[in-house]
């Protein structure tokens, strides 16, 4: 094995480019992604840090019929909720991804994100049918040929979600090295009771999130949407 401590990153600009060019793609081409490529990316992602090397991630890769069948099941449930909001009580996230009560500045960023995206897509406030259709694009993997579901054993502590975040980010950066794009999606979490049996997850696993993977459609207007980031001085305190 190559010495990690002696390894020199010969092209730092490429590392920076992978980080800076990662974004949540929302339109993909149908071009297949080879299994060997996905395996390579997962192997790189497995080098992510985890507390005491627990490596808590479990990954389910959906392609072809398995992908399409899951899309059909979840879209049907999503439509049922739209027709009758009381049905939503049947579908619950296993952990709180978002806060129960939103406060500034987080709610402001969330609103800016949502209305900027809808504005780009020509969806006006109050156009519920269009909003529903756009939200359902999540459950079609934005037409990406590959969907991934990530699970965690419930016995693990909350710190494992920190480990998982590093794993997911590493996977997404590995995708950029292969000319691929991704979209991490917490939107799937509420439909875990459909997803987990479909992928064959064990009874002690919980859904962390889903992800779309493929070659981004460079001509799709929605892929021109890129979220802003706060400057370093806004979130950093220097102590000397």
PDB file of C-alpha atoms in Angstrom:
ATOM      1  CA  UNK A   1       0.000   0.000   0.000  1.00  0.00           C
ATOM      2  CA  UNK A   2       1.213   3.504  -0.840  1.00  0.00           C
ATOM      3  CA  UNK A   3       2.355   5.427   2.223  1.00  0.00           C
ATOM      4  CA  UNK A   4      -0.404   7.837   3.166  1.00  0.00           C
ATOM      5  CA  UNK A   5       1.860  10.111   5.132  1.00  0.00           C
ATOM      6  CA  UNK A   6       4.345  10.331   2.239  1.00  0.00           C
ATOM      7  CA  UNK A   7       1.802  10.788  -0.538  1.00  0.00           C
ATOM      8  CA  UNK A   8       2.075  14.159  -2.269  1.00  0.00           C
ATOM      9  CA  UNK A   9      -0.991  15.650  -3.976  1.00  0.00           C
ATOM     10  CA  UNK A  10       0.631  16.563  -7.268  1.00  0.00           C
ATOM     11  CA  UNK A  11      -2.316  18.558  -8.626  1.00  0.00           C
ATOM     12  CA  UNK A  12      -4.049  20.506  -5.837  1.00  0.00           C
ATOM     13  CA  UNK A  13      -6.040  22.442  -8.440  1.00  0.00           C
ATOM     14  CA  UNK A  14      -7.865  19.266  -9.479  1.00  0.00           C
ATOM     15  CA  UNK A  15      -8.820  18.559  -5.877  1.00  0.00           C
ATOM     16  CA  UNK A  16     -10.173  22.099  -5.546  1.00  0.00           C
ATOM     17  CA  UNK A  17     -12.001  21.782  -8.880  1.00  0.00           C
ATOM     18  CA  UNK A  18     -13.734  18.594  -7.739  1.00  0.00           C
ATOM     19  CA  UNK A  19     -14.931  20.321  -4.571  1.00  0.00           C
ATOM     20  CA  UNK A  20     -15.976  23.562  -6.246  1.00  0.00           C
ATOM     21  CA  UNK A  21     -17.780  21.851  -9.149  1.00  0.00           C
ATOM     22  CA  UNK A  22     -19.850  19.569  -6.949  1.00  0.00           C
ATOM     23  CA  UNK A  23     -23.465  20.646  -6.851  1.00  0.00           C
ATOM     24  CA  UNK A  24     -26.874  19.011  -6.615  1.00  0.00           C
ATOM     25  CA  UNK A  25     -27.688  18.151 -10.204  1.00  0.00           C
ATOM     26  CA  UNK A  26     -31.414  17.945 -10.928  1.00  0.00           C
ATOM     27  CA  UNK A  27     -31.408  16.712 -14.511  1.00  0.00           C
ATOM     28  CA  UNK A  28     -29.442  13.747 -15.814  1.00  0.00           C
ATOM     29  CA  UNK A  29     -28.828  11.984 -19.098  1.00  0.00           C
ATOM     30  CA  UNK A  30     -29.865   8.317 -19.496  1.00  0.00           C
ATOM     31  CA  UNK A  31     -26.244   7.328 -20.200  1.00  0.00           C
ATOM     32  CA  UNK A  32     -25.430   4.190 -18.150  1.00  0.00           C
ATOM     33  CA  UNK A  33     -22.739   4.295 -15.470  1.00  0.00           C
ATOM     34  CA  UNK A  34     -20.511   1.180 -15.475  1.00  0.00           C
ATOM     35  CA  UNK A  35     -20.601  -0.922 -12.327  1.00  0.00           C
ATOM     36  CA  UNK A  36     -16.801  -0.880 -12.155  1.00  0.00           C
ATOM     37  CA  UNK A  37     -16.883   2.919 -11.996  1.00  0.00           C
ATOM     38  CA  UNK A  38     -19.370   2.898  -9.118  1.00  0.00           C
ATOM     39  CA  UNK A  39     -17.303   0.280  -7.266  1.00  0.00           C
ATOM     40  CA  UNK A  40     -14.187   2.432  -7.699  1.00  0.00           C
ATOM     41  CA  UNK A  41     -16.002   5.448  -6.249  1.00  0.00           C
ATOM     42  CA  UNK A  42     -17.329   3.461  -3.307  1.00  0.00           C
ATOM     43  CA  UNK A  43     -13.846   2.134  -2.578  1.00  0.00           C
ATOM     44  CA  UNK A  44     -12.520   5.697  -2.473  1.00  0.00           C
ATOM     45  CA  UNK A  45     -15.422   6.824  -0.310  1.00  0.00           C
ATOM     46  CA  UNK A  46     -14.659   4.042   2.152  1.00  0.00           C
ATOM     47  CA  UNK A  47     -11.446   5.892   2.996  1.00  0.00           C
ATOM     48  CA  UNK A  48     -13.570   8.563   4.715  1.00  0.00           C
ATOM     49  CA  UNK A  49     -12.867   9.067   8.403  1.00  0.00           C
ATOM     50  CA  UNK A  50     -15.095   7.347  10.956  1.00  0.00           C
ATOM     51  CA  UNK A  51     -14.909   7.208  14.745  1.00  0.00           C
ATOM     52  CA  UNK A  52     -12.635   4.314  15.795  1.00  0.00           C
ATOM     53  CA  UNK A  53     -12.872   3.076  12.195  1.00  0.00           C
ATOM     54  CA  UNK A  54     -16.445   1.844  12.656  1.00  0.00           C
ATOM     55  CA  UNK A  55     -17.231   2.443   8.936  1.00  0.00           C
ATOM     56  CA  UNK A  56     -20.986   2.532   9.641  1.00  0.00           C
ATOM     57  CA  UNK A  57     -22.183   2.921   6.050  1.00  0.00           C
ATOM     58  CA  UNK A  58     -24.284   0.440   4.095  1.00  0.00           C
ATOM     59  CA  UNK A  59     -25.041   1.141   0.455  1.00  0.00           C
ATOM     60  CA  UNK A  60     -27.726  -0.141  -1.921  1.00  0.00           C
ATOM     61  CA  UNK A  61     -27.261   0.622  -5.631  1.00  0.00           C
ATOM     62  CA  UNK A  62     -30.376   0.633  -7.813  1.00  0.00           C
ATOM     63  CA  UNK A  63     -30.285   0.373 -11.587  1.00  0.00           C
ATOM     64  CA  UNK A  64     -32.622  -0.918 -14.254  1.00  0.00           C
ATOM     65  CA  UNK A  65     -35.797  -2.658 -13.086  1.00  0.00           C
ATOM     66  CA  UNK A  66     -35.029  -2.311  -9.364  1.00  0.00           C
ATOM     67  CA  UNK A  67     -34.659   1.434  -9.787  1.00  0.00           C
ATOM     68  CA  UNK A  68     -37.765   1.819 -11.919  1.00  0.00           C
ATOM     69  CA  UNK A  69     -39.941  -0.272  -9.616  1.00  0.00           C
ATOM     70  CA  UNK A  70     -38.943   1.770  -6.576  1.00  0.00           C
ATOM     71  CA  UNK A  71     -39.643   4.987  -8.474  1.00  0.00           C
ATOM     72  CA  UNK A  72     -43.146   3.730  -9.239  1.00  0.00           C
ATOM     73  CA  UNK A  73     -43.868   2.745  -5.635  1.00  0.00           C
ATOM     74  CA  UNK A  74     -42.681   5.997  -4.066  1.00  0.00           C
ATOM     75  CA  UNK A  75     -44.242   8.256  -6.700  1.00  0.00           C
ATOM     76  CA  UNK A  76     -47.585   6.530  -6.097  1.00  0.00           C
ATOM     77  CA  UNK A  77     -47.268   7.192  -2.348  1.00  0.00           C
ATOM     78  CA  UNK A  78     -46.243  10.792  -2.994  1.00  0.00           C
ATOM     79  CA  UNK A  79     -49.301  11.301  -5.223  1.00  0.00           C
ATOM     80  CA  UNK A  80     -51.544   9.759  -2.570  1.00  0.00           C
ATOM     81  CA  UNK A  81     -50.308  12.282  -0.005  1.00  0.00           C
ATOM     82  CA  UNK A  82     -50.939  15.135  -2.433  1.00  0.00           C
ATOM     83  CA  UNK A  83     -54.534  13.980  -2.943  1.00  0.00           C
ATOM     84  CA  UNK A  84     -55.101  13.439   0.784  1.00  0.00           C
ATOM     85  CA  UNK A  85     -52.583  15.126   3.147  1.00  0.00           C
ATOM     86  CA  UNK A  86     -53.741  12.951   6.053  1.00  0.00           C
ATOM     87  CA  UNK A  87     -51.967  10.033   4.368  1.00  0.00           C
ATOM     88  CA  UNK A  88     -48.656  11.699   5.264  1.00  0.00           C
ATOM     89  CA  UNK A  89     -49.066  10.354   8.799  1.00  0.00           C
ATOM     90  CA  UNK A  90     -48.231   6.908   7.406  1.00  0.00           C
ATOM     91  CA  UNK A  91     -44.794   8.087   6.330  1.00  0.00           C
ATOM     92  CA  UNK A  92     -42.347   9.370   8.896  1.00  0.00           C
ATOM     93  CA  UNK A  93     -38.616  10.066   8.871  1.00  0.00           C
ATOM     94  CA  UNK A  94     -36.727   8.044  11.426  1.00  0.00           C
ATOM     95  CA  UNK A  95     -34.506  10.941  12.442  1.00  0.00           C
ATOM     96  CA  UNK A  96     -34.967  14.705  12.304  1.00  0.00           C
ATOM     97  CA  UNK A  97     -33.038  15.944   9.326  1.00  0.00           C
ATOM     98  CA  UNK A  98     -34.438  19.461   9.683  1.00  0.00           C
ATOM     99  CA  UNK A  99     -35.254  21.402  12.864  1.00  0.00           C
ATOM    100  CA  UNK A 100     -38.762  21.412  14.330  1.00  0.00           C
ATOM    101  CA  UNK A 101     -38.632  25.210  14.502  1.00  0.00           C
ATOM    102  CA  UNK A 102     -36.798  27.246  11.890  1.00  0.00           C
ATOM    103  CA  UNK A 103     -34.907  30.392  12.907  1.00  0.00           C
ATOM    104  CA  UNK A 104     -32.705  32.896  11.088  1.00  0.00           C
ATOM    105  CA  UNK A 105     -30.347  32.709   9.306  1.00  0.00           C
ATOM    106  CA  UNK A 106     -31.254  29.128   8.353  1.00  0.00           C
ATOM    107  CA  UNK A 107     -34.859  29.770   7.374  1.00  0.00           C
ATOM    108  CA  UNK A 108     -33.714  32.704   5.235  1.00  0.00           C
ATOM    109  CA  UNK A 109     -31.238  30.532   3.338  1.00  0.00           C
ATOM    110  CA  UNK A 110     -33.852  27.809   2.923  1.00  0.00           C
ATOM    111  CA  UNK A 111     -36.386  30.238   1.469  1.00  0.00           C
ATOM    112  CA  UNK A 112     -33.818  31.796  -0.826  1.00  0.00           C
ATOM    113  CA  UNK A 113     -32.856  28.352  -2.042  1.00  0.00           C
ATOM    114  CA  UNK A 114     -36.415  27.250  -2.695  1.00  0.00           C
ATOM    115  CA  UNK A 115     -37.689  30.353  -4.418  1.00  0.00           C
ATOM    116  CA  UNK A 116     -34.537  30.771  -6.491  1.00  0.00           C
ATOM    117  CA  UNK A 117     -34.946  27.233  -7.805  1.00  0.00           C
ATOM    118  CA  UNK A 118     -38.656  27.642  -8.483  1.00  0.00           C
ATOM    119  CA  UNK A 119     -38.018  30.987 -10.132  1.00  0.00           C
ATOM    120  CA  UNK A 120     -35.516  29.411 -12.506  1.00  0.00           C
ATOM    121  CA  UNK A 121     -38.105  26.752 -13.367  1.00  0.00           C
ATOM    122  CA  UNK A 122     -40.888  29.299 -13.861  1.00  0.00           C
ATOM    123  CA  UNK A 123     -42.917  28.062 -10.891  1.00  0.00           C
ATOM    124  CA  UNK A 124     -44.764  30.883  -9.139  1.00  0.00           C
ATOM    125  CA  UNK A 125     -45.883  30.953  -5.522  1.00  0.00           C
ATOM    126  CA  UNK A 126     -49.179  29.129  -5.144  1.00  0.00           C
ATOM    127  CA  UNK A 127     -48.759  26.872  -8.183  1.00  0.00           C
ATOM    128  CA  UNK A 128     -49.191  23.728  -6.132  1.00  0.00           C
ATOM    129  CA  UNK A 129     -49.495  21.271  -9.007  1.00  0.00           C
ATOM    130  CA  UNK A 130     -46.209  22.450 -10.487  1.00  0.00           C
ATOM    131  CA  UNK A 131     -44.520  22.383  -7.087  1.00  0.00           C
ATOM    132  CA  UNK A 132     -45.723  18.835  -6.530  1.00  0.00           C
ATOM    133  CA  UNK A 133     -44.466  17.738  -9.932  1.00  0.00           C
ATOM    134  CA  UNK A 134     -41.068  19.305  -9.315  1.00  0.00           C
ATOM    135  CA  UNK A 135     -40.819  17.763  -5.854  1.00  0.00           C
ATOM    136  CA  UNK A 136     -41.625  14.386  -7.360  1.00  0.00           C
ATOM    137  CA  UNK A 137     -38.593  14.733  -9.606  1.00  0.00           C
ATOM    138  CA  UNK A 138     -36.676  13.709  -6.461  1.00  0.00           C
ATOM    139  CA  UNK A 139     -38.473  10.369  -6.492  1.00  0.00           C
ATOM    140  CA  UNK A 140     -37.590   9.814 -10.128  1.00  0.00           C
ATOM    141  CA  UNK A 141     -33.907  10.325  -9.306  1.00  0.00           C
ATOM    142  CA  UNK A 142     -34.091  13.344 -11.639  1.00  0.00           C
ATOM    143  CA  UNK A 143     -33.909  10.751 -14.473  1.00  0.00           C
ATOM    144  CA  UNK A 144     -30.454   9.577 -13.371  1.00  0.00           C
ATOM    145  CA  UNK A 145     -29.822   5.929 -14.340  1.00  0.00           C
ATOM    146  CA  UNK A 146     -28.408   5.135 -10.892  1.00  0.00           C
ATOM    147  CA  UNK A 147     -30.039   5.603  -7.516  1.00  0.00           C
ATOM    148  CA  UNK A 148     -28.357   4.877  -4.214  1.00  0.00           C
ATOM    149  CA  UNK A 149     -29.823   4.331  -0.775  1.00  0.00           C
ATOM    150  CA  UNK A 150     -27.651   4.693   2.308  1.00  0.00           C
ATOM    151  CA  UNK A 151     -28.535   3.041   5.597  1.00  0.00           C
ATOM    152  CA  UNK A 152     -27.180   2.890   9.117  1.00  0.00           C
ATOM    153  CA  UNK A 153     -27.663   0.311  11.844  1.00  0.00           C
ATOM    154  CA  UNK A 154     -29.967   1.816  14.467  1.00  0.00           C
ATOM    155  CA  UNK A 155     -27.665   0.602  17.241  1.00  0.00           C
ATOM    156  CA  UNK A 156     -25.097   3.228  16.214  1.00  0.00           C
ATOM    157  CA  UNK A 157     -24.927   6.633  17.922  1.00  0.00           C
ATOM    158  CA  UNK A 158     -25.575  10.047  16.413  1.00  0.00           C
ATOM    159  CA  UNK A 159     -21.862  10.471  15.831  1.00  0.00           C
ATOM    160  CA  UNK A 160     -22.133   7.915  13.051  1.00  0.00           C
ATOM    161  CA  UNK A 161     -24.182  10.448  11.095  1.00  0.00           C
ATOM    162  CA  UNK A 162     -21.111  12.702  11.172  1.00  0.00           C
ATOM    163  CA  UNK A 163     -19.069   9.813   9.785  1.00  0.00           C
ATOM    164  CA  UNK A 164     -21.735   9.259   7.163  1.00  0.00           C
ATOM    165  CA  UNK A 165     -21.556  12.853   6.003  1.00  0.00           C
ATOM    166  CA  UNK A 166     -17.847  12.467   5.330  1.00  0.00           C
ATOM    167  CA  UNK A 167     -18.491   9.227   3.446  1.00  0.00           C
ATOM    168  CA  UNK A 168     -21.158  10.835   1.274  1.00  0.00           C
ATOM    169  CA  UNK A 169     -19.027  13.883   0.495  1.00  0.00           C
ATOM    170  CA  UNK A 170     -16.072  11.701  -0.432  1.00  0.00           C
ATOM    171  CA  UNK A 171     -18.299   9.647  -2.736  1.00  0.00           C
ATOM    172  CA  UNK A 172     -19.605  12.791  -4.424  1.00  0.00           C
ATOM    173  CA  UNK A 173     -16.086  14.102  -4.983  1.00  0.00           C
ATOM    174  CA  UNK A 174     -15.039  10.737  -6.393  1.00  0.00           C
ATOM    175  CA  UNK A 175     -17.949  11.097  -8.820  1.00  0.00           C
ATOM    176  CA  UNK A 176     -16.557  14.383 -10.071  1.00  0.00           C
ATOM    177  CA  UNK A 177     -13.230  12.682 -10.786  1.00  0.00           C
ATOM    178  CA  UNK A 178     -15.150  10.335 -13.105  1.00  0.00           C
ATOM    179  CA  UNK A 179     -17.009  13.141 -14.883  1.00  0.00           C
ATOM    180  CA  UNK A 180     -20.213  12.297 -13.019  1.00  0.00           C
ATOM    181  CA  UNK A 181     -22.573  14.365 -10.912  1.00  0.00           C
ATOM    182  CA  UNK A 182     -24.772  13.591  -7.938  1.00  0.00           C
ATOM    183  CA  UNK A 183     -27.708  14.856  -5.926  1.00  0.00           C
ATOM    184  CA  UNK A 184     -27.890  13.823  -2.260  1.00  0.00           C
ATOM    185  CA  UNK A 185     -31.549  13.572  -1.254  1.00  0.00           C
ATOM    186  CA  UNK A 186     -33.113  13.558   2.195  1.00  0.00           C
ATOM    187  CA  UNK A 187     -36.484  13.712   0.415  1.00  0.00           C
ATOM    188  CA  UNK A 188     -36.571   9.905   0.309  1.00  0.00           C
ATOM    189  CA  UNK A 189     -36.357   9.537   4.092  1.00  0.00           C
ATOM    190  CA  UNK A 190     -40.063   9.760   4.754  1.00  0.00           C
ATOM    191  CA  UNK A 191     -40.692   6.765   2.507  1.00  0.00           C
ATOM    192  CA  UNK A 192     -38.323   4.433   4.346  1.00  0.00           C
ATOM    193  CA  UNK A 193     -41.069   1.863   4.980  1.00  0.00           C
ATOM    194  CA  UNK A 194     -41.325   1.412   1.205  1.00  0.00           C
ATOM    195  CA  UNK A 195     -37.627   1.696   0.410  1.00  0.00           C
ATOM    196  CA  UNK A 196     -36.043  -0.546   3.041  1.00  0.00           C
ATOM    197  CA  UNK A 197     -38.008  -3.700   2.168  1.00  0.00           C
ATOM    198  CA  UNK A 198     -37.513  -2.982  -1.529  1.00  0.00           C
ATOM    199  CA  UNK A 199     -33.717  -2.897  -1.265  1.00  0.00           C
ATOM    200  CA  UNK A 200     -33.585  -5.802   1.169  1.00  0.00           C
ATOM    201  CA  UNK A 201     -32.344  -3.819   4.157  1.00  0.00           C
ATOM    202  CA  UNK A 202     -32.468  -5.573   7.505  1.00  0.00           C
ATOM    203  CA  UNK A 203     -34.962  -4.714  10.249  1.00  0.00           C
ATOM    204  CA  UNK A 204     -32.254  -2.974  12.295  1.00  0.00           C
ATOM    205  CA  UNK A 205     -31.295  -0.515   9.552  1.00  0.00           C
ATOM    206  CA  UNK A 206     -32.569   3.036   9.127  1.00  0.00           C
ATOM    207  CA  UNK A 207     -32.484   5.131   5.989  1.00  0.00           C
ATOM    208  CA  UNK A 208     -29.954   7.971   6.078  1.00  0.00           C
ATOM    209  CA  UNK A 209     -30.669   9.410   2.617  1.00  0.00           C
ATOM    210  CA  UNK A 210     -30.853   8.634  -1.064  1.00  0.00           C
ATOM    211  CA  UNK A 211     -28.746   9.907  -3.944  1.00  0.00           C
ATOM    212  CA  UNK A 212     -29.000  10.332  -7.699  1.00  0.00           C
ATOM    213  CA  UNK A 213     -25.907   9.524  -9.763  1.00  0.00           C
ATOM    214  CA  UNK A 214     -25.188   9.948 -13.441  1.00  0.00           C
ATOM    215  CA  UNK A 215     -24.006  12.268 -16.173  1.00  0.00           C
ATOM    216  CA  UNK A 216     -25.584  15.692 -15.743  1.00  0.00           C
ATOM    217  CA  UNK A 217     -27.586  17.187 -18.592  1.00  0.00           C
ATOM    218  CA  UNK A 218     -25.500  20.288 -19.286  1.00  0.00           C
ATOM    219  CA  UNK A 219     -28.295  21.852 -21.349  1.00  0.00           C
ATOM    220  CA  UNK A 220     -30.985  21.600 -18.676  1.00  0.00           C
ATOM    221  CA  UNK A 221     -31.750  25.069 -17.226  1.00  0.00           C
ATOM    222  CA  UNK A 222     -32.190  23.604 -13.740  1.00  0.00           C
ATOM    223  CA  UNK A 223     -28.538  22.608 -13.708  1.00  0.00           C
ATOM    224  CA  UNK A 224     -27.646  26.263 -13.987  1.00  0.00           C
ATOM    225  CA  UNK A 225     -28.844  26.711 -10.416  1.00  0.00           C
ATOM    226  CA  UNK A 226     -25.947  26.948  -7.978  1.00  0.00           C
ATOM    227  CA  UNK A 227     -26.373  27.868  -4.349  1.00  0.00           C
ATOM    228  CA  UNK A 228     -24.338  30.669  -2.763  1.00  0.00           C
ATOM    229  CA  UNK A 229     -22.006  30.128   0.177  1.00  0.00           C
ATOM    230  CA  UNK A 230     -21.263  32.337   3.146  1.00  0.00           C
ATOM    231  CA  UNK A 231     -17.767  33.886   3.283  1.00  0.00           C
ATOM    232  CA  UNK A 232     -15.261  32.332   5.652  1.00  0.00           C
ATOM    233  CA  UNK A 233     -15.404  35.306   8.013  1.00  0.00           C
ATOM    234  CA  UNK A 234     -19.138  34.761   8.503  1.00  0.00           C
ATOM    235  CA  UNK A 235     -18.749  31.358  10.148  1.00  0.00           C
ATOM    236  CA  UNK A 236     -15.210  31.391  11.550  1.00  0.00           C
ATOM    237  CA  UNK A 237     -13.846  32.704  14.823  1.00  0.00           C
ATOM    238  CA  UNK A 238     -10.063  33.038  15.082  1.00  0.00           C
ATOM    239  CA  UNK A 239      -8.518  32.626  18.517  1.00  0.00           C
ATOM    240  CA  UNK A 240      -4.923  33.531  19.290  1.00  0.00           C
TER     241      UNK A 240
END
